[in-house]
Structures are given as C-alpha cells and as structure tokens.
Amino acid sequence: MRTTPAFAAPALALLAALCGTLARAADFPARVPTPVHQERGNLVLEGIPAPDPALTERLEHYLHARDASFLDWLPDGGMLISTRFGDVEGIHRLAVPLGMREQLTFYPEPITAARAPQTPGADGFTFLRDQGGDENAQVYYYRLADHSVRLLTDGKSLHGSVIWAHDGKRIAFYGNDRDGVSFDVYVADIAAGGAPRLIIGGGNDTWYPLDWSIDDSKLLVWKYYSISESYLYIADTATGVLTPLDKSNRKIGIRSAKFAPDGRGVYVVSDEDGEFAQLHYIDTVTHESRKLTAHIPWDIESFDASSDGRYLAYVANADGVSRLTVVDNTQKRETTPPGIPDGHIYEVRFDRSGHRLAFTAETAQTPRDVYVYDLQSNALERWTHSESGPVDTRTFVSAERIRYPTWDRVDGQPRLLSAYVYQPRTSGPHPVIIDIHGGPEAQYRPDFDAFTQFLVNELGYVVIAPNVRGSTGYGKSFLALDNGVLREDAVKDIGTLLVWIGLQRELDRNRVIVMGGSYGGYMTLASLAAYNDRLRGGIDVVGISNFVTFLSGTSAYRRDLRRAEYGDEREPRMRGFLSRISPLTNAASIRRPLLVVQGLNDPRVPRAESEQLVARIRAGGGEVWYLAAKDEGHGFRKKTNRDFYLQTAAMFLQSLAKP
C-alpha cells in the first residue's frame, strides 16, 4: 500500500504544530435532552431519538453483506465453514468449491468455532456455543449421521481450545470447572462417553492444550501469563506428568505451537530472540532451536504443517497485511500462492492428504471468504463467494496506510505510528472519525467493514484507524510502551493524531469524532476527557470507564491477565494512578455528545462500567445516548441487535457531521 499524497504532512510541520496552539473546534449549543427509557425486545434505549427512516434505508443496503470463514476440514474432503443465513452465524458443510452451503446448526446464538477429527470414517465434529454472549462456552459433539447433538461439558463453566487426538476418539480442551478462575486441561473420550477427565490442574494457572503427539501419548500444553510471558510443556496423557520444553525457563512471548510431524520436534512461534514473533523448530531431544523465518522482519501470526511433514505453511503480518508462504521441505523451496489479494489471512490448515491448504481471507473491499491452495497444481481455488449486499462494490474504498509522527522520539528521530485511512473520492474538507482498536494487545487490520464503507460513501467521513503504542505487530518493545504507568502515553498518540489531522487540507479539524470498543472504548473516553475542545463527540462500545472497578469486576479468570497489562489495583500507588487516569474520574471534562453501547452479559467489561459513566456524565448535564442489549456480551453479535446499533450510530454520526 502507498501513502496518499494528500495526507503526507512533513514531520517537521507536525512537530512545529505540536509546540503551538491548535484552534478550538466550533462550540456546540447545549443539548441535554431528558433521557427517555424504552425497551424494544432485548434492547434498552435511553436518550436515543426516533429512527431516521431515510438514513436507515440507506444503511440497510450495506448491512445485507455477509461472509464465510473456514473452520476445519472433514475427513471426506469436504469442510466446515461458519456463515450466516439468518440472524446469527452457524456451522455449514461445504462439499465442493462454490457448492451449496448445507446448514447444520440452527441455534439463536452464533457459532464460530468447530473442529473435526481427521480419521477416515469419523462421523462427527465438536463445536463451542455460549449463551447470550456470556462466553461460558460449552463443548458439544455433533453426529453427522443423524444430526444429533451431545453436550460434553458441565453446562455452566467456560471451555475452549478443543483439539482432536489422531485416533479420532478423544479430545482435549481447557475448562474452569474446578474453581471458576483457573484454566485446567481435560480429556474426553467421545466414543466411550462419560465425564471428561482432568489431566492438568490443581493450581491457579491458565493452561491451554495445543496439540497431540503423533502416537497420542503426549499433549503439548501452554502455560500462559501474558502476551509477553508464557511457557510450553509436554504432558503425559495417562499420568499428567509435565516436562518443560525449554529447561532454562526463560520468560518469552509465545504465540502458538504444535508438534512437528517427524515425532521429534516442536514448531513454536515466539519472540525469544528478537523483537518479532518468529517460527522456530525445537528438537525435543537435543533442545536445539532453529529459526525458520529469520529473513522476515515481521511477526509470524499462524502456521500449519502437512501430516507427512513435507510442507510447512506460515503467514507473516507485514505491517498489517498478511503474506502466505508455503515451504516444500523436500525440495527446499518456498512458494507464494498466486492470486491472493492483499488483506488478512487466517485459519490456515492442511487437509488429510497434505496437498490442499485451506484458509480464510478478506480485504478492506471484499468480505471474508474461504480459499484452497492446491500444492500439486499450484492453483488457488475459491470455495465461497459471499455477498456484499445490493451495493455497487466498485464504490468501496481501499485502506491507505500512512505514518504520522507522534510526541516522542526514537534515536533522535520522531516516532512514527501506523494508521489506515479510508477517504471519500469527493473533495473535502471532510469530517473525520478516529476508530481505535481494542485489546490493547491487538492491531488494526484493514478488514472488510460494511459500516466503514457506509460512513465514507454515504456520510462523507474520512475514517482513520491508528495503531497507537501498545499495539501488536510492531515488535515487543513497542507492545510494552503503554504498560502500567505508561498508559496515558497511548492517549497522547491520539492527541498528536489530532494535530496531524489539523494539518491536512482534505480533513476538517472542527468535525472530528472518536470511537472504539473495549480498550478502544477506554481510549475514546480518555481522548474525550483530554481533548474535549478538539472533538465533536464519541462512541464508546463496552469500554472501560474506571480501571479499579473494571479490574475488580471483570470475570475472575481474567483479572491476573489484565493486571499484567494495566497494573495491580490492589497495590495502593497503582490504585491511585489507575483511579486518577480513569475516564470516570475525569468525566466532568467530557462535554461533547456521547453514544454508549453495552452488552448486559459482558464477562470482560461489566455493565457497571458503562452505567456508572452514563450516570456521572448526565449528572453533570452532559448528553448521552445509551443502548444496551439483554442478550449480548462483549459486543453485539446478533444481526438484529447489531443492525439497530449501527442505525443508531449512523444517526448519531450524521448529527455530528454537519458543518
């Protein structure tokens, strides 16, 4: 991707502007309507005006778009995919490329995870399903012969990371059944039935099963503390005895791992010897480690190996764009599959034969779809072709990557941050939306978003999605730049982006809105408090309003993980710092219109985070539109709920776009 000339502001000009005074945005007339409480089915509305029929009709054309994601191969050569025919995503079977999508699940809750054994003649698969977005996913077994479904877990705890043994009879998975906090590893015998057997547990740790050994006698398991600290062990499936893969017990960031087909080694993606997560081969006998992707200066985000060990496929994240490489270990040759558009690739997996590689891919202009690369013919085949709705796809805009200098320096030079810009084809100056990703251990990727295309093409917004410090994809040092007491430094990155916006002729610095979800919701609120005079309003979706109440209120199994990122609120000094920087503490500074969106079953960011903020701002005379859903959790996953949220957001943003 190239930099758009119109947005190529010189770094010196921006640094000069940082030292000056930015003109204030146009003041708004005071608008403090009396909040009206309404309920529409499972939705709760407060202070939200009546819908705009004309705007809703324009938006609906975009909301008909749907997509498809690869889940797993079936042993007969077909595959399982996730796609939506009604209100939620469900599991479908696909037998041939571009064939009929046979719907297998019909639940009112979305299903986006399924795994199938690769044993010839296997008659079913497992899938995960929660209730109302509570994330307490249960493991189910679906029998293809009679479409029967059997619950394998306790019906109330959290479970995940299901992997099948090579014999096609057993699965391993994690669950927090024992204490509601720790993630233990269980094994269930599908054929024999009965309760799952605890293999690893008893402490207060977080364990994930990753892979079965070739003879099914061992499990590769992952002990996880944070994105920058985790450890690998090999567990005996009969006794549960653990053997560390790395006897030095080094603190490194591990992203993924699996046994090599040779029965001797383990493939590991980690940042053990550099800034980026690289793919390594570790010999379990000699304990020697060999880096396989040293020539790639970016993170390796996913990989798979064919069952015979001949082929190895991996995906590199090159500044937000996926690059797929297939290695022929026999010929010592690397291949880049032809015809893959620049975008996001995930869920790469070989079939039983080892000659076909399936994956999901999408771009900023095309929805997610499933592709298969045939290694013998060196041909790429599309297995699904998803619809973009009754909209001319030629109007969809691409995402242009830009870099802007922020407030600090590296080796004497301004630190440059990456951002993606979506801009209308018409001349400006245009209103601007700053869209901040969640995480914070995440990265904005230019994926397909019909709502973004609507904002650009129908409302005339320029959408800018930055990767502020603390984002993944730019090295482990960059990832740690917002940890603990450095939290406000990421908010300063938004401040310098506002300065950069003010220097662009095509952008209207007096009409800038900020929005984000989860951690992006916190960033939205913190930006509104810090830069109220430069912003017109904001949209906060399941955002953190107070770090102290968030850390004490989030689900118990998440607290230590979040404390590793944000700091431990039980320590007095850190508690004082977290309280001081929290948006709730600074709510009096938020004097712009705000839309707050919350799933009432959210186990990550509890509903109280939104409710206390709404109450505080309203008490100070501020304007808040509040939308909540009784059957959603950390974001809206059901189409009817999501559509209503987007209709509300469109109406909110249209009101703020006026000059």
mmCIF file of C-alpha atoms in Angstrom, residues 167-532:
data_model
loop_
_atom_site.group_PDB
_atom_site.id
_atom_site.type_symbol
_atom_site.label_atom_id
_atom_site.label_comp_id
_atom_site.label_asym_id
_atom_site.label_seq_id
_atom_site.Cartn_x
_atom_site.Cartn_y
_atom_site.Cartn_z
ATOM 1 C CA ASP A 167 -7.193 -41.768 16.747
ATOM 2 C CA GLY A 168 -10.389 -39.702 16.267
ATOM 3 C CA LYS A 169 -11.775 -40.920 19.603
ATOM 4 C CA ARG A 170 -10.654 -38.333 22.154
ATOM 5 C CA ILE A 171 -10.496 -34.582 22.509
ATOM 6 C CA ALA A 172 -8.578 -32.292 24.832
ATOM 7 C CA PHE A 173 -9.801 -28.862 25.900
ATOM 8 C CA TYR A 174 -9.496 -26.340 28.703
ATOM 9 C CA GLY A 175 -12.148 -25.518 31.302
ATOM 10 C CA ASN A 176 -12.501 -23.525 34.511
ATOM 11 C CA ASP A 177 -14.959 -26.001 36.067
ATOM 12 C CA ARG A 178 -12.856 -26.540 39.194
ATOM 13 C CA ASP A 179 -12.814 -23.032 40.684
ATOM 14 C CA GLY A 180 -14.183 -20.653 38.050
ATOM 15 C CA VAL A 181 -10.780 -18.971 37.799
ATOM 16 C CA SER A 182 -8.080 -21.389 36.642
ATOM 17 C CA PHE A 183 -7.950 -22.991 33.193
ATOM 18 C CA ASP A 184 -7.361 -26.739 33.564
ATOM 19 C CA VAL A 185 -6.868 -29.282 30.777
ATOM 20 C CA TYR A 186 -9.383 -32.103 30.325
ATOM 21 C CA VAL A 187 -9.608 -35.108 28.029
ATOM 22 C CA ALA A 188 -12.919 -36.573 26.948
ATOM 23 C CA ASP A 189 -13.443 -39.938 25.255
ATOM 24 C CA ILE A 190 -16.125 -39.306 22.635
ATOM 25 C CA ALA A 191 -16.745 -42.961 21.867
ATOM 26 C CA ALA A 192 -16.873 -44.201 25.461
ATOM 27 C CA GLY A 193 -18.806 -41.241 26.837
ATOM 28 C CA GLY A 194 -18.648 -40.359 30.497
ATOM 29 C CA ALA A 195 -17.342 -37.249 32.225
ATOM 30 C CA PRO A 196 -14.165 -35.523 30.964
ATOM 31 C CA ARG A 197 -11.003 -36.491 32.825
ATOM 32 C CA LEU A 198 -8.832 -33.808 34.448
ATOM 33 C CA ILE A 199 -5.268 -34.068 33.097
ATOM 34 C CA ILE A 200 -3.603 -30.830 34.216
ATOM 35 C CA GLY A 201 -4.827 -28.583 37.026
ATOM 36 C CA GLY A 202 -4.945 -28.038 40.736
ATOM 37 C CA GLY A 203 -3.164 -24.683 40.839
ATOM 38 C CA ASN A 204 -4.221 -21.164 39.943
ATOM 39 C CA ASP A 205 -2.787 -21.262 36.427
ATOM 40 C CA THR A 206 -4.009 -20.801 32.884
ATOM 41 C CA TRP A 207 -3.365 -23.832 30.682
ATOM 42 C CA TYR A 208 -4.227 -24.376 27.020
ATOM 43 C CA PRO A 209 -3.877 -27.685 25.152
ATOM 44 C CA LEU A 210 -2.264 -27.101 21.752
ATOM 45 C CA ASP A 211 -1.610 -30.453 20.079
ATOM 46 C CA TRP A 212 -1.452 -34.226 20.440
ATOM 47 C CA SER A 213 1.749 -36.139 19.735
ATOM 48 C CA ILE A 214 1.797 -38.480 16.756
ATOM 49 C CA ASP A 215 1.081 -41.539 18.959
ATOM 50 C CA ASP A 216 -1.452 -39.634 21.132
ATOM 51 C CA SER A 217 0.529 -40.398 24.274
ATOM 52 C CA LYS A 218 1.512 -36.761 24.894
ATOM 53 C CA LEU A 219 -0.086 -33.330 24.850
ATOM 54 C CA LEU A 220 1.684 -30.092 24.063
ATOM 55 C CA VAL A 221 0.332 -27.594 26.597
ATOM 56 C CA TRP A 222 0.775 -23.861 27.052
ATOM 57 C CA LYS A 223 1.062 -22.136 30.440
ATOM 58 C CA TYR A 224 0.010 -18.555 29.789
ATOM 59 C CA TYR A 225 0.624 -15.450 31.911
ATOM 60 C CA SER A 226 0.564 -12.617 29.384
ATOM 61 C CA ILE A 227 1.349 -11.867 25.765
ATOM 62 C CA SER A 228 4.992 -11.405 26.775
ATOM 63 C CA GLU A 229 5.320 -14.361 29.162
ATOM 64 C CA SER A 230 4.299 -17.981 28.694
ATOM 65 C CA TYR A 231 5.812 -21.475 28.794
ATOM 66 C CA LEU A 232 5.449 -24.766 26.911
ATOM 67 C CA TYR A 233 5.295 -28.240 28.446
ATOM 68 C CA ILE A 234 4.805 -31.767 27.195
ATOM 69 C CA ALA A 235 2.263 -33.644 29.292
ATOM 70 C CA ASP A 236 1.829 -37.398 29.572
ATOM 71 C CA THR A 237 -1.851 -38.042 28.755
ATOM 72 C CA ALA A 238 -2.028 -41.016 31.107
ATOM 73 C CA THR A 239 -0.371 -39.502 34.185
ATOM 74 C CA GLY A 240 -0.447 -35.733 33.576
ATOM 75 C CA VAL A 241 3.292 -35.502 34.330
ATOM 76 C CA LEU A 242 4.723 -32.300 32.832
ATOM 77 C CA THR A 243 8.114 -31.873 31.153
ATOM 78 C CA PRO A 244 9.186 -28.323 30.231
ATOM 79 C CA LEU A 245 10.089 -27.863 26.592
ATOM 80 C CA ASP A 246 12.678 -25.218 27.498
ATOM 81 C CA LYS A 247 14.556 -26.256 30.614
ATOM 82 C CA SER A 248 16.069 -22.770 31.005
ATOM 83 C CA ASN A 249 12.607 -21.473 31.946
ATOM 84 C CA ARG A 250 13.170 -18.223 30.032
ATOM 85 C CA LYS A 251 10.474 -15.557 30.053
ATOM 86 C CA ILE A 252 9.377 -15.188 26.420
ATOM 87 C CA GLY A 253 6.235 -14.392 24.495
ATOM 88 C CA ILE A 254 4.793 -17.485 22.798
ATOM 89 C CA ARG A 255 2.019 -17.097 20.213
ATOM 90 C CA SER A 256 1.392 -20.690 19.059
ATOM 91 C CA ALA A 257 2.985 -24.146 18.879
ATOM 92 C CA LYS A 258 2.393 -27.698 17.660
ATOM 93 C CA PHE A 259 4.228 -30.992 17.337
ATOM 94 C CA ALA A 260 6.220 -31.475 14.146
ATOM 95 C CA PRO A 261 5.121 -34.482 12.060
ATOM 96 C CA ASP A 262 8.579 -36.072 12.434
ATOM 97 C CA GLY A 263 7.671 -37.043 16.022
ATOM 98 C CA ARG A 264 10.828 -35.465 17.373
ATOM 99 C CA GLY A 265 10.426 -31.709 17.229
ATOM 100 C CA VAL A 266 8.007 -28.904 18.030
ATOM 101 C CA TYR A 267 7.193 -25.873 15.919
ATOM 102 C CA VAL A 268 6.948 -22.732 18.056
ATOM 103 C CA VAL A 269 6.135 -19.125 17.213
ATOM 104 C CA SER A 270 7.832 -16.914 19.825
ATOM 105 C CA ASP A 271 9.794 -13.707 20.308
ATOM 106 C CA GLU A 272 12.565 -15.499 22.200
ATOM 107 C CA ASP A 273 15.485 -13.910 20.342
ATOM 108 C CA GLY A 274 14.250 -10.690 18.808
ATOM 109 C CA GLU A 275 11.568 -8.045 18.532
ATOM 110 C CA PHE A 276 9.190 -10.114 16.423
ATOM 111 C CA ALA A 277 7.496 -13.483 16.835
ATOM 112 C CA GLN A 278 9.369 -15.925 14.615
ATOM 113 C CA LEU A 279 8.728 -19.555 13.681
ATOM 114 C CA HIS A 280 11.214 -21.941 15.295
ATOM 115 C CA TYR A 281 11.831 -25.682 15.197
ATOM 116 C CA ILE A 282 12.842 -27.050 18.604
ATOM 117 C CA ASP A 283 14.378 -30.519 18.857
ATOM 118 C CA THR A 284 12.915 -32.158 21.965
ATOM 119 C CA VAL A 285 15.951 -34.480 22.286
ATOM 120 C CA THR A 286 18.864 -32.034 21.883
ATOM 121 C CA HIS A 287 16.788 -28.944 22.869
ATOM 122 C CA GLU A 288 18.397 -27.055 19.999
ATOM 123 C CA SER A 289 16.282 -24.281 18.472
ATOM 124 C CA ARG A 290 16.420 -23.356 14.788
ATOM 125 C CA LYS A 291 14.776 -20.180 13.483
ATOM 126 C CA LEU A 292 12.924 -20.809 10.226
ATOM 127 C CA THR A 293 11.799 -17.281 9.359
ATOM 128 C CA ALA A 294 14.855 -15.185 10.226
ATOM 129 C CA HIS A 295 14.604 -13.460 6.834
ATOM 130 C CA ILE A 296 11.185 -11.969 7.675
ATOM 131 C CA PRO A 297 11.269 -8.776 9.812
ATOM 132 C CA TRP A 298 7.647 -9.143 10.955
ATOM 133 C CA ASP A 299 5.514 -11.319 13.227
ATOM 134 C CA ILE A 300 4.524 -14.807 12.112
ATOM 135 C CA GLU A 301 0.847 -14.968 13.044
ATOM 136 C CA SER A 302 -0.205 -18.506 12.069
ATOM 137 C CA PHE A 303 1.192 -21.712 10.578
ATOM 138 C CA ASP A 304 0.469 -25.362 9.830
ATOM 139 C CA ALA A 305 2.377 -28.432 8.683
ATOM 140 C CA SER A 306 1.144 -31.214 6.399
ATOM 141 C CA SER A 307 0.665 -34.585 8.075
ATOM 142 C CA ASP A 308 3.600 -36.123 6.204
ATOM 143 C CA GLY A 309 5.899 -33.250 7.118
ATOM 144 C CA ARG A 310 6.708 -32.317 3.532
ATOM 145 C CA TYR A 311 5.007 -28.925 3.550
ATOM 146 C CA LEU A 312 5.038 -26.078 6.020
ATOM 147 C CA ALA A 313 2.787 -23.034 5.590
ATOM 148 C CA TYR A 314 3.050 -19.810 7.550
ATOM 149 C CA VAL A 315 1.504 -16.337 7.451
ATOM 150 C CA ALA A 316 3.560 -13.217 8.168
ATOM 151 C CA ASN A 317 1.937 -9.987 9.300
ATOM 152 C CA ALA A 318 3.787 -7.392 7.212
ATOM 153 C CA ASP A 319 2.655 -4.058 8.671
ATOM 154 C CA GLY A 320 -0.959 -5.211 8.805
ATOM 155 C CA VAL A 321 -1.038 -7.144 5.521
ATOM 156 C CA SER A 322 -0.848 -10.962 5.528
ATOM 157 C CA ARG A 323 1.765 -12.757 3.455
ATOM 158 C CA LEU A 324 1.303 -16.534 2.982
ATOM 159 C CA THR A 325 4.339 -18.706 2.260
ATOM 160 C CA VAL A 326 4.390 -22.467 1.614
ATOM 161 C CA VAL A 327 7.699 -24.295 2.122
ATOM 162 C CA ASP A 328 8.453 -27.594 0.395
ATOM 163 C CA ASN A 329 10.871 -29.197 2.864
ATOM 164 C CA THR A 330 11.802 -31.901 0.356
ATOM 165 C CA GLN A 331 12.699 -29.532 -2.475
ATOM 166 C CA LYS A 332 13.920 -26.780 -0.114
ATOM 167 C CA ARG A 333 11.716 -24.331 -1.981
ATOM 168 C CA GLU A 334 9.392 -21.510 -0.934
ATOM 169 C CA THR A 335 6.211 -20.652 -2.834
ATOM 170 C CA THR A 336 3.827 -17.721 -2.610
ATOM 171 C CA PRO A 337 0.387 -18.959 -3.698
ATOM 172 C CA PRO A 338 -0.849 -16.981 -6.708
ATOM 173 C CA GLY A 339 -3.895 -14.729 -6.782
ATOM 174 C CA ILE A 340 -4.289 -13.897 -3.076
ATOM 175 C CA PRO A 341 -5.309 -10.230 -2.705
ATOM 176 C CA ASP A 342 -3.551 -8.014 -0.167
ATOM 177 C CA GLY A 343 -5.507 -8.340 3.036
ATOM 178 C CA HIS A 344 -5.908 -10.524 6.118
ATOM 179 C CA ILE A 345 -5.365 -14.309 6.080
ATOM 180 C CA TYR A 346 -6.134 -16.656 8.964
ATOM 181 C CA GLU A 347 -7.079 -20.250 9.873
ATOM 182 C CA VAL A 348 -4.532 -21.895 7.571
ATOM 183 C CA ARG A 349 -4.873 -25.690 7.672
ATOM 184 C CA PHE A 350 -3.811 -28.635 5.523
ATOM 185 C CA ASP A 351 -6.235 -31.431 4.693
ATOM 186 C CA ARG A 352 -5.549 -35.139 5.365
ATOM 187 C CA SER A 353 -3.702 -35.586 2.076
ATOM 188 C CA GLY A 354 -1.352 -32.703 2.795
ATOM 189 C CA HIS A 355 -1.825 -31.413 -0.749
ATOM 190 C CA ARG A 356 -4.534 -28.829 -0.092
ATOM 191 C CA LEU A 357 -4.271 -25.813 2.187
ATOM 192 C CA ALA A 358 -7.451 -24.011 3.260
ATOM 193 C CA PHE A 359 -7.651 -20.533 4.734
ATOM 194 C CA THR A 360 -9.900 -17.513 5.199
ATOM 195 C CA ALA A 361 -9.045 -14.214 3.506
ATOM 196 C CA GLU A 362 -10.567 -10.748 3.319
ATOM 197 C CA THR A 363 -9.634 -7.233 2.259
ATOM 198 C CA ALA A 364 -10.934 -3.769 3.036
ATOM 199 C CA GLN A 365 -13.154 -4.018 -0.070
ATOM 200 C CA THR A 366 -14.185 -7.693 -0.058
ATOM 201 C CA PRO A 367 -15.855 -9.784 2.713
ATOM 202 C CA ARG A 368 -14.271 -12.855 4.298
ATOM 203 C CA ASP A 369 -14.285 -15.941 2.121
ATOM 204 C CA VAL A 370 -12.752 -19.416 2.071
ATOM 205 C CA TYR A 371 -9.956 -20.355 -0.327
ATOM 206 C CA VAL A 372 -7.995 -23.544 -1.013
ATOM 207 C CA TYR A 373 -4.490 -23.672 -2.427
ATOM 208 C CA ASP A 374 -3.707 -26.904 -4.305
ATOM 209 C CA LEU A 375 0.007 -27.512 -3.953
ATOM 210 C CA GLN A 376 0.221 -30.089 -6.741
ATOM 211 C CA SER A 377 -1.289 -27.820 -9.384
ATOM 212 C CA ASN A 378 -0.073 -24.542 -7.825
ATOM 213 C CA ALA A 379 -3.627 -23.203 -8.192
ATOM 214 C CA LEU A 380 -5.806 -21.138 -5.880
ATOM 215 C CA GLU A 381 -9.483 -22.091 -5.751
ATOM 216 C CA ARG A 382 -12.270 -20.082 -4.155
ATOM 217 C CA TRP A 383 -14.689 -22.215 -2.126
ATOM 218 C CA THR A 384 -17.164 -19.497 -1.090
ATOM 219 C CA HIS A 385 -18.300 -16.283 -2.732
ATOM 220 C CA SER A 386 -20.015 -14.060 -0.170
ATOM 221 C CA GLU A 387 -22.355 -11.230 -0.996
ATOM 222 C CA SER A 388 -21.732 -7.545 -0.325
ATOM 223 C CA GLY A 389 -25.428 -6.651 -0.439
ATOM 224 C CA PRO A 390 -27.237 -4.508 -3.032
ATOM 225 C CA VAL A 391 -24.373 -2.038 -3.223
ATOM 226 C CA ASP A 392 -22.064 -1.375 -6.162
ATOM 227 C CA THR A 393 -18.810 -2.808 -4.815
ATOM 228 C CA ARG A 394 -16.872 -0.551 -7.170
ATOM 229 C CA THR A 395 -17.738 2.290 -4.789
ATOM 230 C CA PHE A 396 -15.930 0.597 -1.896
ATOM 231 C CA VAL A 397 -12.755 2.446 -0.981
ATOM 232 C CA SER A 398 -9.427 0.898 -0.103
ATOM 233 C CA ALA A 399 -7.460 1.450 3.085
ATOM 234 C CA GLU A 400 -4.413 3.637 2.587
ATOM 235 C CA ARG A 401 -1.596 3.118 5.063
ATOM 236 C CA ILE A 402 0.050 6.291 6.365
ATOM 237 C CA ARG A 403 2.525 7.086 9.099
ATOM 238 C CA TYR A 404 2.388 10.083 11.340
ATOM 239 C CA PRO A 405 4.948 11.343 13.882
ATOM 240 C CA THR A 406 3.888 11.254 17.481
ATOM 241 C CA TRP A 407 5.077 13.209 20.504
ATOM 242 C CA ASP A 408 8.241 11.300 21.482
ATOM 243 C CA ARG A 409 11.467 10.403 19.684
ATOM 244 C CA VAL A 410 13.458 7.249 18.913
ATOM 245 C CA ASP A 411 17.203 7.587 18.340
ATOM 246 C CA GLY A 412 16.753 11.307 17.914
ATOM 247 C CA GLN A 413 14.009 10.983 15.316
ATOM 248 C CA PRO A 414 10.233 11.375 15.740
ATOM 249 C CA ARG A 415 8.491 8.076 16.494
ATOM 250 C CA LEU A 416 6.247 7.163 13.573
ATOM 251 C CA LEU A 417 2.910 5.425 14.095
ATOM 252 C CA SER A 418 0.982 3.429 11.520
ATOM 253 C CA ALA A 419 -2.619 4.210 10.634
ATOM 254 C CA TYR A 420 -5.088 3.245 7.912
ATOM 255 C CA VAL A 421 -7.151 5.902 6.161
ATOM 256 C CA TYR A 422 -10.435 5.441 4.289
ATOM 257 C CA GLN A 423 -11.397 8.569 2.362
ATOM 258 C CA PRO A 424 -14.247 9.602 0.050
ATOM 259 C CA ARG A 425 -13.491 10.104 -3.611
ATOM 260 C CA THR A 426 -15.022 13.577 -3.459
ATOM 261 C CA SER A 427 -13.039 16.650 -2.446
ATOM 262 C CA GLY A 428 -13.038 17.860 1.157
ATOM 263 C CA PRO A 429 -12.669 19.090 3.748
ATOM 264 C CA HIS A 430 -14.373 16.028 5.250
ATOM 265 C CA PRO A 431 -15.461 15.216 8.801
ATOM 266 C CA VAL A 432 -13.250 12.612 10.457
ATOM 267 C CA ILE A 433 -13.772 9.504 12.582
ATOM 268 C CA ILE A 434 -10.831 8.165 14.579
ATOM 269 C CA ASP A 435 -11.534 4.446 15.046
ATOM 270 C CA ILE A 436 -9.406 2.949 17.848
ATOM 271 C CA HIS A 437 -8.970 -0.814 18.126
ATOM 272 C CA GLY A 438 -9.433 -2.819 21.314
ATOM 273 C CA GLY A 439 -7.008 -5.105 23.061
ATOM 274 C CA PRO A 440 -4.802 -3.279 23.776
ATOM 275 C CA GLU A 441 -2.700 -6.257 22.639
ATOM 276 C CA ALA A 442 -4.235 -6.107 19.181
ATOM 277 C CA GLN A 443 -3.687 -4.390 15.863
ATOM 278 C CA TYR A 444 -5.982 -2.607 13.456
ATOM 279 C CA ARG A 445 -6.097 -4.626 10.247
ATOM 280 C CA PRO A 446 -7.767 -3.344 7.047
ATOM 281 C CA ASP A 447 -10.553 -5.941 7.120
ATOM 282 C CA PHE A 448 -13.901 -5.635 5.405
ATOM 283 C CA ASP A 449 -16.393 -3.492 7.319
ATOM 284 C CA ALA A 450 -19.608 -2.557 5.538
ATOM 285 C CA PHE A 451 -20.289 0.176 8.109
ATOM 286 C CA THR A 452 -16.959 1.844 7.379
ATOM 287 C CA GLN A 453 -17.815 1.852 3.669
ATOM 288 C CA PHE A 454 -21.199 3.397 4.522
ATOM 289 C CA LEU A 455 -19.598 6.136 6.600
ATOM 290 C CA VAL A 456 -17.244 7.040 3.779
ATOM 291 C CA ASN A 457 -19.620 6.750 0.815
ATOM 292 C CA GLU A 458 -22.902 7.897 2.362
ATOM 293 C CA LEU A 459 -21.984 10.282 5.207
ATOM 294 C CA GLY A 460 -18.773 11.620 3.702
ATOM 295 C CA TYR A 461 -16.499 10.796 6.629
ATOM 296 C CA VAL A 462 -12.810 10.060 6.439
ATOM 297 C CA VAL A 463 -12.130 7.116 8.756
ATOM 298 C CA ILE A 464 -8.670 6.916 10.336
ATOM 299 C CA ALA A 465 -7.718 3.767 12.265
ATOM 300 C CA PRO A 466 -4.419 4.214 14.151
ATOM 301 C CA ASN A 467 -2.157 1.639 15.744
ATOM 302 C CA VAL A 468 -1.102 3.537 18.847
ATOM 303 C CA ARG A 469 1.691 2.353 21.114
ATOM 304 C CA GLY A 470 0.872 -0.946 22.776
ATOM 305 C CA SER A 471 -0.460 -2.448 19.543
ATOM 306 C CA THR A 472 0.842 -5.779 18.358
ATOM 307 C CA GLY A 473 2.607 -6.223 15.030
ATOM 308 C CA TYR A 474 5.432 -3.718 15.557
ATOM 309 C CA GLY A 475 7.748 -5.543 17.941
ATOM 310 C CA LYS A 476 7.692 -6.438 21.615
ATOM 311 C CA SER A 477 9.307 -3.155 22.711
ATOM 312 C CA PHE A 478 6.515 -1.190 21.027
ATOM 313 C CA LEU A 479 3.985 -3.562 22.599
ATOM 314 C CA ALA A 480 5.226 -2.661 26.095
ATOM 315 C CA LEU A 481 5.166 1.126 25.607
ATOM 316 C CA ASP A 482 1.733 1.521 27.236
ATOM 317 C CA ASN A 483 2.044 -0.914 30.131
ATOM 318 C CA GLY A 484 1.216 0.099 33.683
ATOM 319 C CA VAL A 485 2.089 3.734 34.450
ATOM 320 C CA LEU A 486 2.724 4.409 30.732
ATOM 321 C CA ARG A 487 -0.997 4.129 29.931
ATOM 322 C CA GLU A 488 -1.540 7.820 29.203
ATOM 323 C CA ASP A 489 1.226 7.803 26.585
ATOM 324 C CA ALA A 490 -1.156 5.992 24.217
ATOM 325 C CA VAL A 491 -3.744 8.732 24.747
ATOM 326 C CA LYS A 492 -1.083 11.289 23.772
ATOM 327 C CA ASP A 493 -0.762 9.414 20.471
ATOM 328 C CA ILE A 494 -4.363 10.392 19.746
ATOM 329 C CA GLY A 495 -3.526 13.979 20.653
ATOM 330 C CA THR A 496 -0.757 14.114 18.067
ATOM 331 C CA LEU A 497 -3.038 12.461 15.522
ATOM 332 C CA LEU A 498 -5.454 15.348 16.085
ATOM 333 C CA VAL A 499 -2.621 17.753 15.341
ATOM 334 C CA TRP A 500 -1.787 15.802 12.186
ATOM 335 C CA ILE A 501 -5.437 15.953 11.129
ATOM 336 C CA GLY A 502 -5.358 19.708 11.588
ATOM 337 C CA LEU A 503 -2.575 19.976 9.000
ATOM 338 C CA GLN A 504 -4.433 18.088 6.253
ATOM 339 C CA ARG A 505 -6.353 20.238 3.776
ATOM 340 C CA GLU A 506 -8.832 17.444 2.989
ATOM 341 C CA LEU A 507 -9.772 16.976 6.647
ATOM 342 C CA ASP A 508 -11.969 19.228 8.780
ATOM 343 C CA ARG A 509 -10.331 19.564 12.187
ATOM 344 C CA ASN A 510 -13.533 21.093 13.576
ATOM 345 C CA ARG A 511 -15.519 17.917 12.883
ATOM 346 C CA VAL A 512 -13.580 15.024 14.446
ATOM 347 C CA ILE A 513 -15.285 12.151 16.284
ATOM 348 C CA VAL A 514 -13.554 9.351 18.180
ATOM 349 C CA MET A 515 -14.907 5.820 18.621
ATOM 350 C CA GLY A 516 -13.796 2.412 19.807
ATOM 351 C CA GLY A 517 -14.753 -0.796 21.584
ATOM 352 C CA SER A 518 -13.452 -2.441 24.780
ATOM 353 C CA TYR A 519 -9.975 -0.945 25.356
ATOM 354 C CA GLY A 520 -10.772 1.244 22.349
ATOM 355 C CA GLY A 521 -13.769 2.398 24.360
ATOM 356 C CA TYR A 522 -11.457 3.468 27.175
ATOM 357 C CA MET A 523 -9.278 5.296 24.646
ATOM 358 C CA THR A 524 -12.378 7.013 23.288
ATOM 359 C CA LEU A 525 -13.422 8.234 26.726
ATOM 360 C CA ALA A 526 -9.889 9.223 27.729
ATOM 361 C CA SER A 527 -9.470 11.155 24.467
ATOM 362 C CA LEU A 528 -12.748 12.974 25.018
ATOM 363 C CA ALA A 529 -11.613 13.969 28.501
ATOM 364 C CA ALA A 530 -8.141 15.054 27.396
ATOM 365 C CA TYR A 531 -9.015 16.720 24.090
ATOM 366 C CA ASN A 532 -12.603 17.810 24.566
#
